[in-house]
């Protein structure tokens, strides 16, 4: 299933980049709060990554990178989630997601389910290796693959739908 959509590459010198990133950061604040109403909702649905994927794919890695860094930091500061102990791993995965999504979108200039799946697998696999190095625990590093498959699927299918609609 392939859809050609208008994709953008916003630069840091444009106000639109910061406004766009702030809108996606807001989404990455609200969505996790909703999912955290359900037991294990955060670790199952991985909501803090959703709008980072959408923002980076649709508006470029620079807007995505702002979203990727600000979302976990503000969520942790305001709500205590993610917990400060796991913040480095979350930030690593968020940054990998933003850069990966932005580069794939720029390279292929289209959105497809396989491309989004490749982006999600890239950030999860590379992020798992980084989290393993940070935590020293392979079991902890594999948590997203043990629990978060529904969230990864939501990112791919939901992200595809949202990217096409905005």
GROMACS .gro file of N, CA, C and O in nm, residues 21-103:
model
  332
   21UNK      N    1   0.702   2.156   1.580
   21UNK     CA    2   0.759   2.068   1.683
   21UNK      C    3   0.681   2.080   1.813
   21UNK      O    4   0.652   1.979   1.879
   22UNK      N    5   0.643   2.200   1.851
   22UNK     CA    6   0.568   2.219   1.976
   22UNK      C    7   0.431   2.151   1.969
   22UNK      O    8   0.385   2.097   2.070
   23UNK      N    9   0.368   2.152   1.854
   23UNK     CA   10   0.240   2.082   1.839
   23UNK      C   11   0.258   1.931   1.857
   23UNK      O   12   0.178   1.866   1.924
   24UNK      N   13   0.365   1.878   1.800
   24UNK     CA   14   0.391   1.734   1.815
   24UNK      C   15   0.436   1.700   1.957
   24UNK      O   16   0.403   1.593   2.009
   25UNK      N   17   0.509   1.790   2.021
   25UNK     CA   18   0.545   1.770   2.162
   25UNK      C   19   0.418   1.765   2.246
   25UNK      O   20   0.403   1.679   2.333
   26UNK      N   21   0.325   1.855   2.218
   26UNK     CA   22   0.197   1.854   2.291
   26UNK      C   23   0.126   1.720   2.273
   26UNK      O   24   0.073   1.662   2.368
   27UNK      N   25   0.127   1.668   2.151
   27UNK     CA   26   0.069   1.536   2.126
   27UNK      C   27   0.140   1.427   2.204
   27UNK      O   28   0.077   1.337   2.258
   28UNK      N   29   0.273   1.439   2.211
   28UNK     CA   30   0.352   1.340   2.285
   28UNK      C   31   0.340   1.359   2.436
   28UNK      O   32   0.390   1.276   2.511
   29UNK      N   33   0.277   1.464   2.481
   29UNK     CA   34   0.248   1.481   2.624
   29UNK      C   35   0.108   1.427   2.654
   29UNK      O   36   0.089   1.353   2.750
   30UNK      N   37   0.013   1.461   2.570
   30UNK     CA   38  -0.126   1.418   2.593
   30UNK      C   39  -0.143   1.267   2.572
   30UNK      O   40  -0.203   1.199   2.656
   31UNK      N   41  -0.090   1.215   2.463
   31UNK     CA   42  -0.110   1.073   2.432
   31UNK      C   43  -0.056   0.980   2.542
   31UNK      O   44  -0.128   0.889   2.585
   32UNK      N   45   0.066   1.000   2.591
   32UNK     CA   46   0.111   0.914   2.701
   32UNK      C   47   0.025   0.925   2.826
   32UNK      O   48   0.002   0.825   2.895
   33UNK      N   49  -0.025   1.045   2.856
   33UNK     CA   50  -0.111   1.059   2.974
   33UNK      C   51  -0.237   0.975   2.958
   33UNK      O   52  -0.283   0.913   3.054
   34UNK      N   53  -0.292   0.971   2.838
   34UNK     CA   54  -0.410   0.888   2.813
   34UNK      C   55  -0.378   0.739   2.826
   34UNK      O   56  -0.452   0.664   2.889
   35UNK      N   57  -0.266   0.697   2.769
   35UNK     CA   58  -0.231   0.556   2.775
   35UNK      C   59  -0.190   0.512   2.915
   35UNK      O   60  -0.205   0.396   2.950
   36UNK      N   61  -0.139   0.605   2.995
   36UNK     CA   62  -0.101   0.570   3.132
   36UNK      C   63  -0.222   0.552   3.223
   36UNK      O   64  -0.207   0.509   3.337
   37UNK      N   65  -0.342   0.580   3.173
   37UNK     CA   66  -0.463   0.551   3.249
   37UNK      C   67  -0.493   0.400   3.251
   37UNK      O   68  -0.568   0.353   3.333
   38UNK      N   69  -0.431   0.328   3.157
   38UNK     CA   70  -0.447   0.183   3.146
   38UNK      C   71  -0.324   0.118   3.209
   38UNK      O   72  -0.212   0.162   3.182
   39UNK      N   73  -0.342   0.015   3.291
   39UNK     CA   74  -0.225  -0.053   3.348
   39UNK      C   75  -0.128  -0.101   3.238
   39UNK      O   76  -0.171  -0.158   3.138
   40UNK      N   77  -0.002  -0.073   3.257
   40UNK     CA   78   0.104  -0.107   3.161
   40UNK      C   79   0.083  -0.041   3.025
   40UNK      O   80   0.142  -0.084   2.925
   41UNK      N   81   0.001   0.064   3.019
   41UNK     CA   82  -0.029   0.130   2.892
   41UNK      C   83   0.092   0.192   2.827
   41UNK      O   84   0.106   0.187   2.704
   42UNK      N   85   0.180   0.250   2.906
   42UNK     CA   86   0.299   0.314   2.850
   42UNK      C   87   0.395   0.215   2.787
   42UNK      O   88   0.439   0.234   2.675
   43UNK      N   89   0.426   0.108   2.860
   43UNK     CA   90   0.523   0.011   2.808
   43UNK      C   91   0.463  -0.077   2.700
   43UNK      O   92   0.537  -0.134   2.619
   44UNK      N   93   0.333  -0.089   2.695
   44UNK     CA   94   0.268  -0.170   2.591
   44UNK      C   95   0.250  -0.091   2.462
   44UNK      O   96   0.276  -0.141   2.353
   45UNK      N   97   0.205   0.034   2.474
   45UNK     CA   98   0.167   0.112   2.356
   45UNK      C   99   0.273   0.212   2.310
   45UNK      O  100   0.260   0.270   2.203
   46UNK      N  101   0.379   0.235   2.390
   46UNK     CA  102   0.492   0.321   2.354
   46UNK      C  103   0.446   0.456   2.297
   46UNK      O  104   0.493   0.501   2.193
   47UNK      N  105   0.352   0.524   2.365
   47UNK     CA  106   0.292   0.644   2.307
   47UNK      C  107   0.386   0.763   2.293
   47UNK      O  108   0.359   0.852   2.211
   48UNK      N  109   0.494   0.767   2.367
   48UNK     CA  110   0.582   0.884   2.362
   48UNK      C  111   0.656   0.895   2.228
   48UNK      O  112   0.708   0.999   2.195
   49UNK      N  113   0.656   0.787   2.152
   49UNK     CA  114   0.724   0.789   2.022
   49UNK      C  115   0.631   0.824   1.906
   49UNK      O  116   0.678   0.854   1.796
   50UNK      N  117   0.501   0.819   1.927
   50UNK     CA  118   0.407   0.828   1.815
   50UNK      C  119   0.422   0.958   1.735
   50UNK      O  120   0.441   0.956   1.614
   51UNK      N  121   0.412   1.071   1.803
   51UNK     CA  122   0.416   1.198   1.730
   51UNK      C  123   0.558   1.237   1.688
   51UNK      O  124   0.575   1.318   1.598
   52UNK      N  125   0.658   1.174   1.748
   52UNK     CA  126   0.795   1.192   1.699
   52UNK      C  127   0.806   1.130   1.561
   52UNK      O  128   0.861   1.192   1.469
   53UNK      N  129   0.752   1.011   1.544
   53UNK     CA  130   0.752   0.945   1.413
   53UNK      C  131   0.676   1.029   1.311
   53UNK      O  132   0.726   1.057   1.202
   54UNK      N  133   0.556   1.069   1.345
   54UNK     CA  134   0.473   1.146   1.252
   54UNK      C  135   0.540   1.279   1.217
   54UNK      O  136   0.551   1.316   1.099
   55UNK      N  137   0.588   1.351   1.317
   55UNK     CA  138   0.650   1.481   1.293
   55UNK      C  139   0.776   1.472   1.209
   55UNK      O  140   0.796   1.551   1.116
   56UNK      N  141   0.861   1.375   1.241
   56UNK     CA  142   0.987   1.361   1.166
   56UNK      C  143   0.962   1.316   1.023
   56UNK      O  144   1.028   1.362   0.930
   57UNK      N  145   0.867   1.225   1.005
   57UNK     CA  146   0.839   1.175   0.870
   57UNK      C  147   0.775   1.284   0.784
   57UNK      O  148   0.812   1.303   0.669
   58UNK      N  149   0.682   1.355   0.840
   58UNK     CA  150   0.606   1.455   0.763
   58UNK      C  151   0.682   1.586   0.745
   58UNK      O  152   0.676   1.648   0.639
   59UNK      N  153   0.756   1.629   0.850
   59UNK     CA  154   0.817   1.763   0.847
   59UNK      C  155   0.969   1.763   0.855
   59UNK      O  156   1.030   1.868   0.865
   60UNK      N  157   1.031   1.647   0.852
   60UNK     CA  158   1.176   1.639   0.846
   60UNK      C  159   1.240   1.610   0.980
   60UNK      O  160   1.181   1.626   1.086
   61UNK      N  161   1.365   1.567   0.973
   61UNK     CA  162   1.435   1.523   1.093
   61UNK      C  163   1.460   1.635   1.192
   61UNK      O  164   1.469   1.609   1.312
   62UNK      N  165   1.469   1.759   1.146
   62UNK     CA  166   1.496   1.869   1.240
   62UNK      C  167   1.375   1.895   1.330
   62UNK      O  168   1.391   1.908   1.452
   63UNK      N  169   1.257   1.902   1.273
   63UNK     CA  170   1.136   1.916   1.355
   63UNK      C  171   1.118   1.790   1.441
   63UNK      O  172   1.080   1.798   1.558
   64UNK      N  173   1.150   1.675   1.384
   64UNK     CA  174   1.142   1.551   1.458
   64UNK      C  175   1.240   1.546   1.575
   64UNK      O  176   1.207   1.497   1.683
   65UNK      N  177   1.359   1.597   1.554
   65UNK     CA  178   1.460   1.595   1.660
   65UNK      C  179   1.419   1.685   1.777
   65UNK      O  180   1.436   1.647   1.893
   66UNK      N  181   1.362   1.801   1.748
   66UNK     CA  182   1.310   1.886   1.855
   66UNK      C  183   1.202   1.812   1.934
   66UNK      O  184   1.201   1.813   2.058
   67UNK      N  185   1.113   1.746   1.863
   67UNK     CA  186   1.007   1.669   1.927
   67UNK      C  187   1.065   1.553   2.008
   67UNK      O  188   1.022   1.528   2.121
   68UNK      N  189   1.163   1.486   1.952
   68UNK     CA  190   1.224   1.369   2.015
   68UNK      C  191   1.292   1.403   2.147
   68UNK      O  192   1.289   1.323   2.241
   69UNK      N  193   1.351   1.519   2.156
   69UNK     CA  194   1.423   1.557   2.277
   69UNK      C  195   1.330   1.622   2.380
   69UNK      O  196   1.333   1.588   2.498
   70UNK      N  197   1.246   1.713   2.334
   70UNK     CA  198   1.160   1.785   2.427
   70UNK      C  199   1.051   1.697   2.489
   70UNK      O  200   1.018   1.713   2.607
   71UNK      N  201   0.995   1.605   2.412
   71UNK     CA  202   0.883   1.524   2.463
   71UNK      C  203   0.919   1.443   2.587
   71UNK      O  204   0.851   1.454   2.690
   72UNK      N  205   1.026   1.361   2.584
   72UNK     CA  206   1.059   1.285   2.704
   72UNK      C  207   1.102   1.373   2.821
   72UNK      O  208   1.068   1.346   2.936
   73UNK      N  209   1.177   1.479   2.791
   73UNK     CA  210   1.224   1.567   2.898
   73UNK      C  211   1.107   1.635   2.970
   73UNK      O  212   1.101   1.636   3.093
   74UNK      N  213   1.013   1.689   2.894
   74UNK     CA  214   0.898   1.757   2.955
   74UNK      C  215   0.807   1.658   3.027
   74UNK      O  216   0.758   1.687   3.137
   75UNK      N  217   0.784   1.542   2.967
   75UNK     CA  218   0.702   1.440   3.034
   75UNK      C  219   0.765   1.396   3.166
   75UNK      O  220   0.696   1.381   3.266
   76UNK      N  221   0.894   1.377   3.165
   76UNK     CA  222   0.963   1.334   3.287
   76UNK      C  223   0.959   1.445   3.392
   76UNK      O  224   0.932   1.418   3.510
   77UNK      N  225   0.983   1.566   3.350
   77UNK     CA  226   0.985   1.680   3.443
   77UNK      C  227   0.846   1.706   3.502
   77UNK      O  228   0.832   1.725   3.622
   78UNK      N  229   0.743   1.706   3.417
   78UNK     CA  230   0.608   1.741   3.462
   78UNK      C  231   0.535   1.625   3.531
   78UNK      O  232   0.457   1.645   3.623
   79UNK      N  233   0.556   1.501   3.483
   79UNK     CA  234   0.475   1.388   3.529
   79UNK      C  235   0.556   1.275   3.591
   79UNK      O  236   0.498   1.177   3.637
   80UNK      N  237   0.688   1.284   3.585
   80UNK     CA  238   0.772   1.178   3.641
   80UNK      C  239   0.780   1.054   3.554
   80UNK      O  240   0.835   0.952   3.595
   81UNK      N  241   0.724   1.062   3.433
   81UNK     CA  242   0.731   0.951   3.338
   81UNK      C  243   0.771   1.006   3.202
   81UNK      O  244   0.706   1.100   3.156
   82UNK      N  245   0.874   0.953   3.144
   82UNK     CA  246   0.950   0.838   3.191
   82UNK      C  247   1.034   0.874   3.314
   82UNK      O  248   1.074   0.989   3.332
   83UNK      N  249   1.057   0.773   3.395
   83UNK     CA  250   1.138   0.791   3.515
   83UNK      C  251   1.278   0.836   3.474
   83UNK      O  252   1.329   0.794   3.369
   84UNK      N  253   1.340   0.922   3.554
   84UNK     CA  254   1.474   0.970   3.520
   84UNK      C  255   1.575   0.858   3.491
   84UNK      O  256   1.662   0.875   3.407
   85UNK      N  257   1.561   0.744   3.556
   85UNK     CA  258   1.655   0.634   3.535
   85UNK      C  259   1.649   0.579   3.392
   85UNK      O  260   1.751   0.532   3.340
   86UNK      N  261   1.532   0.583   3.328
   86UNK     CA  262   1.520   0.531   3.192
   86UNK      C  263   1.522   0.641   3.086
   86UNK      O  264   1.516   0.611   2.967
   87UNK      N  265   1.532   0.763   3.129
   87UNK     CA  266   1.531   0.876   3.036
   87UNK      C  267   1.641   0.868   2.929
   87UNK      O  268   1.613   0.894   2.811
   88UNK      N  269   1.764   0.830   2.963
   88UNK     CA  270   1.866   0.821   2.857
   88UNK      C  271   1.828   0.723   2.746
   88UNK      O  272   1.847   0.753   2.627
   89UNK      N  273   1.773   0.609   2.782
   89UNK     CA  274   1.734   0.510   2.680
   89UNK      C  275   1.618   0.562   2.596
   89UNK      O  276   1.616   0.544   2.473
   90UNK      N  277   1.521   0.627   2.658
   90UNK     CA  278   1.407   0.684   2.586
   90UNK      C  279   1.455   0.793   2.491
   90UNK      O  280   1.412   0.799   2.375
   91UNK      N  281   1.544   0.879   2.539
   91UNK     CA  282   1.599   0.985   2.454
   91UNK      C  283   1.676   0.926   2.336
   91UNK      O  284   1.664   0.975   2.223
   92UNK      N  285   1.754   0.823   2.361
   92UNK     CA  286   1.829   0.758   2.254
   92UNK      C  287   1.734   0.706   2.147
   92UNK      O  288   1.752   0.733   2.027
   93UNK      N  289   1.633   0.632   2.188
   93UNK     CA  290   1.537   0.577   2.091
   93UNK      C  291   1.461   0.689   2.019
   93UNK      O  292   1.437   0.680   1.899
   94UNK      N  293   1.425   0.793   2.091
   94UNK     CA  294   1.353   0.905   2.029
   94UNK      C  295   1.437   0.972   1.922
   94UNK      O  296   1.388   1.004   1.813
   95UNK      N  297   1.563   0.995   1.952
   95UNK     CA  298   1.653   1.059   1.856
   95UNK      C  299   1.675   0.969   1.734
   95UNK      O  300   1.670   1.015   1.619
   96UNK      N  301   1.697   0.840   1.759
   96UNK     CA  302   1.711   0.746   1.647
   96UNK      C  303   1.587   0.746   1.559
   96UNK      O  304   1.596   0.744   1.437
   97UNK      N  305   1.470   0.748   1.622
   97UNK     CA  306   1.344   0.750   1.549
   97UNK      C  307   1.332   0.876   1.464
   97UNK      O  308   1.298   0.870   1.345
   98UNK      N  309   1.360   0.991   1.523
   98UNK     CA  310   1.347   1.117   1.450
   98UNK      C  311   1.441   1.123   1.329
   98UNK      O  312   1.399   1.158   1.218
   99UNK      N  313   1.564   1.087   1.351
   99UNK     CA  314   1.662   1.092   1.241
   99UNK      C  315   1.628   0.987   1.136
   99UNK      O  316   1.626   1.017   1.016
  100UNK      N  317   1.596   0.867   1.178
  100UNK     CA  318   1.561   0.761   1.084
  100UNK      C  319   1.438   0.795   1.001
  100UNK      O  320   1.438   0.780   0.879
  101UNK      N  321   1.333   0.842   1.066
  101UNK     CA  322   1.209   0.875   0.995
  101UNK      C  323   1.232   0.990   0.898
  101UNK      O  324   1.185   0.986   0.784
  102UNK      N  325   1.303   1.093   0.943
  102UNK     CA  326   1.328   1.207   0.856
  102UNK      C  327   1.410   1.170   0.733
  102UNK      O  328   1.382   1.215   0.622
  103UNK      N  329   1.511   1.087   0.753
  103UNK     CA  330   1.596   1.047   0.640
  103UNK      C  331   1.524   0.955   0.543
  103UNK      O  332   1.538   0.970   0.421
   0.00000   0.00000   0.00000
